[in-house]
Short mmCIF file of C-alpha atoms and ligand atoms in Angstrom, two decimals:
data_model
loop_
_atom_site.label_atom_id
_atom_site.label_comp_id
_atom_site.label_asym_id
_atom_site.label_seq_id
_atom_site.Cartn_x
_atom_site.Cartn_y
_atom_site.Cartn_z
CA MET A 47 108.87 73.40 107.15
CA THR A 48 112.49 72.26 107.43
CA ASN A 49 113.59 75.13 105.22
CA LEU A 50 111.55 77.51 107.27
CA ALA A 51 113.00 76.19 110.52
CA GLN A 52 116.51 76.49 109.12
CA LEU A 53 115.91 80.03 107.96
CA ALA A 54 114.48 80.91 111.38
CA ALA A 55 117.57 79.49 113.07
CA GLU A 56 119.77 81.70 110.90
CA MET A 57 117.66 84.77 111.60
CA ASP A 58 117.76 84.06 115.34
CA HIS A 59 121.51 83.56 115.20
CA THR A 60 122.12 87.08 113.89
CA ASP A 61 119.39 88.74 116.00
CA ARG A 62 120.97 91.48 118.10
CA LEU A 63 117.95 91.68 120.38
CA ARG A 64 118.10 88.01 121.32
CA PRO A 65 119.65 88.65 124.76
CA PHE A 66 116.50 90.56 125.78
CA ARG A 67 114.50 87.34 125.88
CA GLU A 68 116.17 86.49 129.20
CA ARG A 69 114.90 89.72 130.65
CA PHE A 70 111.31 88.44 130.52
CA VAL A 71 109.53 85.78 132.51
CA LEU A 72 108.20 83.30 129.96
CA PRO A 73 106.75 79.96 131.01
CA GLU A 74 108.65 76.89 129.81
CA GLY A 75 107.16 75.31 126.71
CA ILE A 76 104.84 78.21 125.88
CA VAL A 77 105.12 80.21 122.67
CA TYR A 78 103.54 83.55 123.34
CA LEU A 79 102.21 85.34 120.26
CA ASP A 80 99.87 87.71 122.05
CA GLY A 81 102.21 90.36 123.41
CA ASN A 82 100.18 92.97 121.55
CA SER A 83 97.30 92.23 123.92
CA LEU A 84 99.24 91.79 127.13
CA GLY A 85 103.02 92.05 127.03
CA ALA A 86 105.06 89.46 128.95
CA MET A 87 106.41 90.30 132.39
CA PRO A 88 109.89 91.79 132.70
CA VAL A 89 112.10 89.92 135.20
CA ALA A 90 112.98 93.27 136.80
CA VAL A 91 109.39 93.79 137.95
CA ALA A 92 109.78 91.40 140.87
CA ARG A 93 112.78 93.30 142.22
CA SER A 94 111.28 96.72 141.77
CA MET A 95 108.02 95.66 143.38
CA ASP A 96 109.95 94.15 146.25
CA THR A 97 111.92 97.37 146.76
CA PHE A 98 108.71 99.34 146.59
CA LEU A 99 106.99 97.15 149.15
CA GLN A 100 109.89 96.75 151.58
CA HIS A 101 111.62 100.09 151.42
CA GLU A 102 109.11 102.54 150.05
CA TRP A 103 105.57 101.78 151.17
CA GLY A 104 106.75 99.57 154.05
CA GLU A 105 109.37 101.90 155.49
CA ARG A 106 108.87 105.36 154.15
CA LEU A 107 105.07 105.31 154.45
CA ILE A 108 103.58 108.66 153.47
CA ARG A 109 107.06 110.16 153.12
CA GLY A 110 107.26 108.15 149.88
CA TRP A 111 105.30 110.88 148.12
CA ASN A 112 108.24 113.21 148.70
CA ASP A 113 110.75 110.54 147.68
CA GLY A 114 109.60 110.33 144.07
CA TRP A 115 106.05 108.97 143.97
CA TRP A 116 104.63 112.42 143.27
CA GLU A 117 106.75 112.91 140.13
CA MET A 118 106.19 109.44 138.70
CA PRO A 119 103.35 110.35 136.28
CA THR A 120 105.50 113.05 134.66
CA ARG A 121 108.86 111.30 135.00
CA LEU A 122 107.53 108.14 133.33
CA GLY A 123 105.55 110.41 131.03
CA ASP A 124 108.75 112.02 129.80
CA GLN A 125 110.34 108.60 129.29
CA ILE A 126 107.38 107.52 127.18
CA GLY A 127 107.37 110.98 125.60
CA TRP A 128 110.89 110.28 124.41
CA LEU A 129 109.74 106.98 122.87
CA ILE A 130 107.00 108.80 120.93
CA GLY A 131 109.12 111.79 119.96
CA ALA A 132 107.23 114.31 122.11
CA ASN A 133 108.98 117.17 123.90
CA PRO A 134 109.58 116.96 127.66
CA GLY A 135 106.60 118.12 129.68
CA GLU A 136 104.05 117.01 127.09
CA THR A 137 103.31 113.46 128.22
CA LEU A 138 101.62 112.15 131.35
CA VAL A 139 100.96 108.64 132.67
CA CYS A 140 97.53 108.22 134.23
CA ASP A 141 94.21 106.37 134.13
CA ASN A 142 93.61 104.07 131.15
CA THR A 143 93.56 104.75 127.43
CA THR A 144 89.79 105.02 127.30
CA THR A 145 89.61 107.62 130.07
CA ASN A 146 92.52 109.57 128.61
CA LEU A 147 90.81 109.66 125.25
CA TYR A 148 87.70 111.03 126.93
CA LYS A 149 89.73 113.69 128.71
CA LEU A 150 91.48 114.90 125.57
CA ALA A 151 88.59 114.63 123.11
CA TRP A 152 86.27 116.50 125.49
CA ALA A 153 88.94 119.11 126.21
CA VAL A 154 89.52 119.77 122.51
CA CYS A 155 85.84 119.93 121.65
CA THR A 156 85.12 122.42 124.42
CA ALA A 157 88.22 124.53 123.67
CA THR A 158 87.60 125.11 119.98
CA VAL A 159 84.85 127.16 118.43
CA GLN A 160 84.80 124.77 115.50
CA GLY A 161 81.52 122.88 115.86
CA GLY A 162 82.00 120.36 113.08
CA PRO A 163 82.01 116.60 113.54
CA ILE A 164 84.52 114.36 115.21
CA VAL A 165 85.91 112.11 112.49
CA THR A 166 87.31 108.61 112.93
CA ASP A 167 87.37 105.40 110.88
CA ASP A 168 85.80 101.98 111.14
CA GLN A 169 89.16 100.41 111.98
CA ASN A 170 89.38 102.21 115.29
CA PHE A 171 89.08 100.39 118.62
CA PRO A 172 85.57 99.93 120.09
CA SER A 173 86.32 101.92 123.25
CA ASP A 174 87.52 104.79 121.06
CA LEU A 175 84.27 104.76 119.09
CA TYR A 176 82.17 104.74 122.29
CA ILE A 177 84.08 107.64 123.81
CA LEU A 178 84.13 109.70 120.64
CA ARG A 179 80.38 109.23 120.25
CA GLU A 180 79.77 110.24 123.84
CA VAL A 181 81.92 113.35 123.52
CA ALA A 182 80.28 114.25 120.21
CA GLU A 183 76.78 113.93 121.65
CA ARG A 184 77.57 115.81 124.83
CA THR A 185 79.18 118.68 122.96
CA GLY A 186 76.46 118.91 120.31
CA ARG A 187 78.48 117.39 117.51
CA GLU A 188 78.21 114.55 115.10
CA LEU A 189 80.49 111.54 115.03
CA VAL A 190 81.46 110.42 111.55
CA ILE A 191 82.88 106.90 111.33
CA VAL A 192 84.46 106.73 107.91
CA PRO A 193 84.13 103.38 106.13
CA THR A 194 87.34 101.78 104.87
CA ASP A 195 88.30 98.53 103.13
CA GLY A 196 89.11 97.12 106.58
CA LEU A 197 92.75 96.79 105.65
CA GLN A 198 94.28 100.22 105.29
CA THR A 199 92.58 103.59 105.75
CA ARG A 200 93.21 105.96 102.84
CA MET A 201 93.08 109.73 102.82
CA SER A 202 90.50 109.48 100.06
CA ASP A 203 88.24 107.63 102.57
CA VAL A 204 88.49 110.51 105.03
CA GLU A 205 88.61 113.42 102.57
CA PRO A 206 84.81 113.76 102.16
CA ALA A 207 84.30 114.04 105.94
CA ILE A 208 87.21 116.15 107.12
CA GLY A 209 86.20 119.68 106.06
CA GLY A 210 85.25 121.72 109.14
CA ALA A 211 85.73 118.79 111.52
CA SER A 212 86.57 119.47 115.18
CA LEU A 213 88.93 116.55 115.51
CA LEU A 214 90.37 113.65 113.54
CA ALA A 215 90.99 110.63 115.80
CA LEU A 216 92.80 107.60 114.39
CA SER A 217 94.81 104.61 115.56
CA LEU A 218 98.36 104.70 114.23
CA VAL A 219 98.32 100.89 114.11
CA ALA A 220 94.90 99.33 113.56
CA PHE A 221 94.10 96.71 116.19
CA LYS A 222 92.60 94.22 113.75
CA SER A 223 94.53 94.47 110.50
CA GLY A 224 97.74 95.79 112.01
CA ALA A 225 97.84 98.51 109.34
CA LEU A 226 100.33 101.27 110.14
CA LEU A 227 99.45 104.77 108.97
CA ASP A 228 102.09 107.31 107.97
CA GLY A 229 101.88 109.60 110.99
CA SER A 230 103.66 112.46 109.31
CA SER A 231 101.51 112.70 106.18
CA TRP A 232 98.25 112.04 108.05
CA THR A 233 99.03 114.80 110.52
CA ARG A 234 99.83 117.16 107.63
CA PHE A 235 96.61 116.11 105.90
CA ALA A 236 94.55 116.98 109.01
CA HIS A 237 96.31 120.31 109.44
CA GLU A 238 95.86 121.25 105.80
CA HIS A 239 92.14 120.97 106.52
CA GLY A 240 92.52 123.01 109.70
CA VAL A 241 91.72 120.00 111.90
CA PRO A 242 93.66 118.88 114.99
CA ILE A 243 94.64 115.21 115.11
CA LEU A 244 94.54 112.77 118.00
CA TRP A 245 96.52 109.56 117.63
CA ASP A 246 95.75 106.40 119.53
CA LEU A 247 99.21 104.85 119.81
CA SER A 248 98.15 101.72 121.73
CA HIS A 249 99.44 99.14 119.25
CA ALA A 250 102.33 101.33 118.14
CA VAL A 251 104.15 102.63 121.19
CA GLY A 252 107.34 100.71 121.91
CA VAL A 253 107.42 98.94 118.58
CA VAL A 254 106.97 101.60 115.87
CA PRO A 255 108.94 104.85 115.48
CA ILE A 256 106.73 107.83 116.39
CA ALA A 257 107.69 111.49 116.08
CA MET A 258 104.94 113.54 117.70
CA ALA A 259 106.95 116.79 117.73
CA ASP A 260 108.35 116.43 114.20
CA TRP A 261 104.91 115.61 112.86
CA ARG A 262 103.50 118.58 114.83
CA ALA A 263 100.79 116.15 115.98
CA ASP A 264 98.38 117.71 118.45
CA PHE A 265 97.41 114.87 120.79
CA ALA A 266 98.00 111.23 121.56
CA VAL A 267 96.82 108.58 123.95
CA GLY A 268 98.16 105.07 124.31
CA CYS A 269 98.21 101.87 126.20
CA CYS A 270 101.12 100.61 128.30
CA TYR A 271 100.29 96.92 128.76
CA LYS A 272 101.03 95.86 125.17
CA HIS A 273 104.46 96.64 123.68
CA LEU A 274 105.54 98.58 126.77
CA HIS A 275 105.20 95.44 128.90
CA GLY A 276 103.60 97.41 131.76
CA GLY A 277 101.40 94.64 133.16
CA PRO A 278 97.66 93.98 133.21
CA GLY A 279 95.74 97.22 133.62
CA ALA A 280 98.92 99.29 133.56
CA PRO A 281 98.17 103.02 133.61
CA ALA A 282 98.07 104.56 130.15
CA PHE A 283 99.46 107.83 128.80
CA LEU A 284 98.29 110.99 127.15
CA SER A 285 100.36 113.53 125.26
CA VAL A 286 99.49 117.10 124.33
CA ARG A 287 101.56 119.46 122.15
CA SER A 288 102.72 122.19 124.50
CA ASP A 289 100.95 125.12 122.81
CA TRP A 290 97.61 123.38 123.47
CA ILE A 291 98.11 122.57 127.14
CA GLY A 292 97.14 125.95 128.64
CA ARG A 293 93.96 126.07 126.55
CA LEU A 294 92.57 122.72 127.63
CA ARG A 295 90.37 121.89 130.59
CA ASN A 296 90.34 118.52 132.28
CA PRO A 297 86.73 117.28 132.26
CA ILE A 298 87.42 115.26 135.42
CA PRO A 299 89.24 117.84 137.54
CA GLY A 300 90.68 116.60 140.79
CA TRP A 301 93.12 117.56 143.47
CA PHE A 302 96.08 115.88 141.76
CA GLY A 303 95.72 118.24 138.81
CA HIS A 304 95.37 121.35 140.95
CA ALA A 305 98.03 124.06 140.77
CA ASP A 306 98.48 123.83 144.55
CA PRO A 307 96.96 120.57 145.77
CA PHE A 308 97.90 121.02 149.42
CA ALA A 309 96.34 124.44 149.69
CA MET A 310 93.15 122.37 149.85
CA ALA A 311 91.31 125.25 148.18
CA HIS A 312 87.60 125.13 147.46
CA ALA A 313 88.14 126.53 143.98
CA TYR A 314 89.83 124.52 141.26
CA THR A 315 92.85 126.10 139.61
CA PRO A 316 94.49 123.80 137.05
CA GLU A 317 98.21 123.15 137.22
CA PRO A 318 99.79 125.13 134.35
CA GLY A 319 101.43 122.11 132.71
CA ILE A 320 100.51 118.59 131.65
CA ARG A 321 99.71 117.58 135.26
CA ARG A 322 96.37 119.35 134.89
CA PHE A 323 95.18 116.13 133.29
CA LEU A 324 95.66 114.17 136.49
CA THR A 325 92.50 113.54 138.46
CA GLY A 326 93.07 111.65 141.71
CA SER A 327 95.94 109.66 143.24
CA SER A 328 98.29 107.80 140.94
CA PRO A 329 98.54 104.00 141.24
CA ILE A 330 102.13 103.93 142.43
CA ALA A 331 102.53 100.12 142.54
CA SER A 332 101.36 99.88 138.92
CA LEU A 333 103.64 102.73 137.89
CA LYS A 334 106.59 100.88 139.43
CA ALA A 335 105.75 97.80 137.37
CA LEU A 336 105.36 99.87 134.23
CA ALA A 337 108.73 101.56 134.74
CA ALA A 338 110.51 98.20 134.36
CA GLY A 339 108.90 97.64 130.94
CA VAL A 340 109.57 101.16 129.70
CA ASP A 341 113.22 100.87 130.80
CA LEU A 342 113.64 97.75 128.67
CA VAL A 343 112.20 99.41 125.57
CA GLU A 344 114.40 102.43 126.13
CA GLU A 345 117.47 100.24 126.55
CA ALA A 346 116.82 98.27 123.37
CA GLY A 347 115.82 101.34 121.35
CA VAL A 348 112.74 101.67 119.18
CA SER A 349 114.65 101.62 115.89
CA ALA A 350 116.29 98.27 116.64
CA ILE A 351 112.93 96.94 117.83
CA ARG A 352 111.22 98.17 114.66
CA ALA A 353 113.90 96.65 112.41
CA LYS A 354 113.37 93.22 113.97
CA SER A 355 109.60 93.64 113.99
CA GLU A 356 109.57 94.27 110.23
CA ARG A 357 111.72 91.19 109.68
CA MET A 358 109.37 89.15 111.86
CA THR A 359 106.13 90.15 110.16
CA ALA A 360 107.78 89.66 106.75
CA PHE A 361 108.93 86.19 107.81
CA ALA A 362 105.41 85.36 109.01
CA VAL A 363 103.83 86.59 105.78
CA ASP A 364 106.31 84.54 103.71
CA ALA A 365 105.44 81.51 105.83
CA TRP A 366 101.74 82.20 105.31
CA ALA A 367 102.24 82.31 101.53
CA THR A 368 103.92 78.92 101.34
CA GLU A 369 102.35 77.02 104.24
CA LEU A 370 98.96 78.51 105.06
CA ARG A 371 97.52 80.15 101.98
CA PRO A 372 97.09 76.71 100.36
CA LEU A 373 95.04 75.70 103.45
CA GLY A 374 92.52 78.50 102.99
CA PHE A 375 93.99 81.31 105.12
CA GLU A 376 93.86 84.79 103.74
CA LEU A 377 96.13 87.65 104.70
CA SER A 378 94.05 90.26 106.56
CA SER A 379 96.99 92.61 107.08
CA PRO A 380 98.77 94.91 104.61
CA ALA A 381 101.19 93.06 102.34
CA GLY A 382 104.25 95.26 102.90
CA ALA A 383 106.18 95.17 106.19
CA GLN A 384 106.55 98.97 106.12
CA ASP A 385 102.74 99.26 106.20
CA ARG A 386 102.26 97.05 109.27
CA GLY A 387 102.74 97.31 112.99
CA SER A 388 103.99 94.22 114.81
CA HIS A 389 101.13 91.82 114.27
CA VAL A 390 99.77 89.87 111.35
CA THR A 391 96.16 88.80 111.05
CA LEU A 392 95.13 85.74 109.09
CA GLY A 393 91.53 85.25 108.07
CA HIS A 394 89.98 81.77 108.27
CA PRO A 395 86.35 80.73 108.82
CA SER A 396 87.46 78.51 111.77
CA ALA A 397 89.81 81.08 113.29
CA LEU A 398 88.17 80.89 116.73
CA ALA A 399 88.43 77.11 117.01
CA ILE A 400 91.97 77.20 115.62
CA SER A 401 93.08 79.78 118.16
CA ARG A 402 91.64 77.65 120.99
CA ARG A 403 93.38 74.51 119.80
CA MET A 404 96.65 76.37 119.43
CA THR A 405 96.33 77.65 122.99
CA GLN A 406 95.71 74.09 124.23
CA ARG A 407 98.98 73.14 122.54
CA GLY A 408 100.91 75.90 124.25
CA VAL A 409 101.02 78.40 121.40
CA ILE A 410 99.02 81.48 122.39
CA PRO A 411 97.65 83.69 119.61
CA ASP A 412 94.41 85.64 119.77
CA PHE A 413 91.20 85.88 117.91
CA ARG A 414 89.37 88.92 116.60
CA PRO A 415 85.87 88.55 115.22
CA PRO A 416 84.62 87.71 112.77
CA ASN A 417 87.40 85.43 111.52
CA GLY A 418 90.80 86.88 112.42
CA LEU A 419 93.63 84.86 113.89
CA ARG A 420 95.95 87.54 115.18
CA LEU A 421 99.64 86.76 115.64
CA GLY A 422 101.55 89.37 117.63
CA PHE A 423 105.34 89.52 117.55
CA ALA A 424 107.19 91.11 120.43
CA PRO A 425 110.72 91.74 119.14
CA LEU A 426 112.17 91.80 122.66
CA TYR A 427 111.19 88.23 123.50
CA ASN A 428 109.84 86.43 120.44
CA SER A 429 112.22 84.54 118.18
CA PHE A 430 111.86 83.55 114.56
CA ALA A 431 111.65 79.97 115.82
CA ASP A 432 108.51 81.06 117.72
CA ILE A 433 106.95 82.04 114.40
CA VAL A 434 107.73 78.62 112.97
CA ARG A 435 106.15 76.99 116.05
CA GLY A 436 103.13 79.21 115.49
CA VAL A 437 102.75 78.11 111.88
CA GLU A 438 103.17 74.46 112.89
CA ALA A 439 100.53 74.86 115.59
CA ILE A 440 98.10 76.37 113.09
CA LYS A 441 98.59 73.41 110.76
CA GLU A 442 98.17 70.92 113.62
CA ALA A 443 95.04 72.67 114.82
CA LEU A 444 93.52 72.36 111.36
CA SER A 445 94.35 68.71 111.03
CA THR A 446 92.99 67.57 114.39
CA HIS A 447 89.44 67.31 115.54
CA GLY A 448 89.73 67.64 119.28
CA ASP A 449 87.50 69.26 121.79
CA ALA A 450 88.36 72.93 121.63
CA ASP A 451 86.26 74.64 124.19
CA GLU A 452 88.90 75.94 126.56
CA PRO A 453 87.81 79.53 127.19
CA LEU A 454 89.91 82.30 125.71
CA GLY A 455 91.60 84.63 128.15
CA HIS A 456 90.95 88.33 128.46
CA VAL A 457 92.42 89.79 125.31
CA THR A 458 92.38 93.22 123.76
C1 PLP B 719 94.38 98.21 123.74
C2 PLP B 719 93.75 99.42 123.23
C3 PLP B 719 93.10 100.29 124.10
C4 PLP B 719 93.02 99.94 125.55
O1 PLP B 719 92.21 100.76 126.29
P1 PLP B 719 92.28 100.73 127.87
O2 PLP B 719 91.23 101.67 128.27
O3 PLP B 719 93.64 101.20 128.29
O4 PLP B 719 92.03 99.32 128.32
C5 PLP B 719 92.56 101.46 123.58
N1 PLP B 719 92.66 101.75 122.26
C6 PLP B 719 93.29 100.92 121.40
C7 PLP B 719 93.42 101.29 119.95
C8 PLP B 719 93.84 99.73 121.86
O5 PLP B 719 94.46 98.91 121.02
#
């Protein structure tokens, strides 16, 4: 461990992103390795919320809608669009990931004549599977959940199911294994089969380079409370390649997505652009909080964040090999840093009890059934020393026999 600690100190010393740690509120004595479930709070949130309360809601009252609230879903959308390589006007912040997935999957399935199945894989997030099944059933389609090795989805897994499909829906970074797919070749693969692709970017946005426009990817949804540090229940985003927008209907049409909301017309006419996917009022307070997190990611830059993230997961996997593999942990994430997002999952039969004991000792990981101890690394506030603390806490948890029934928090 001394070697490891020394190496971590050297890595931290040369880390260009180190100053960003001060920009987050992190409780003293806590090592937070669960930023991929709920990102830490940016310091700037307090000020922006205060400004919002005092000077916007408090003073401007309804006039606030004319002072910038109205544009927030598209303004923030374009900022996030830039982070995912989409063109301006293609990305919108609204609702949550689950609802946005419903909106887009339903819109695609009712816009295309192709009646083939919706295809996804068994590494996708539960909510995604529920929504895709619902959309498939309601539009008279099948849902095909392609089996994989649980580690990394291969094109050969999907190949037998893709012909004639209506939609291929995949997570760019798998929530359990952390596997990162090659967005460019997967998008090409779908298109070669004449199938549009919908990416769930929840574990990828803000920490992995994404190039929606260069890939020619059709659709994306994603979550803003993980590596965008947007806060619990932060509104999510959806992104639609511009040539699709005019052809898609919002299955939950509302006045915010109307072409002329204040005409108060009886008939629904969708806004021509991406705003057609809005339904009702936007949660302005939550959007203000989210803006602080997005600003930080933009300031640091995704490529610098990705470079550190790869170093961090590689460091963690090296530490696993020397310190934890001999104790019975297996690596449940891809072996190469280029094939991972920003978390590493270790398999152990006592993973649940270990994660609880770690949390009691102030090191917060999370647990994914059946036996995954998931360690998330947020390059903007985690240090290499945090990883060493994490490994130490795992070893301590294994060697003690305390009472470990402190409930786990809400984690996704
Ligand atoms: C976290 C996550 C979500 C979150 O969904 P919400 O509806 O925004 O809570 C969805 N999909 C994936 C792949 C996720 O990792």
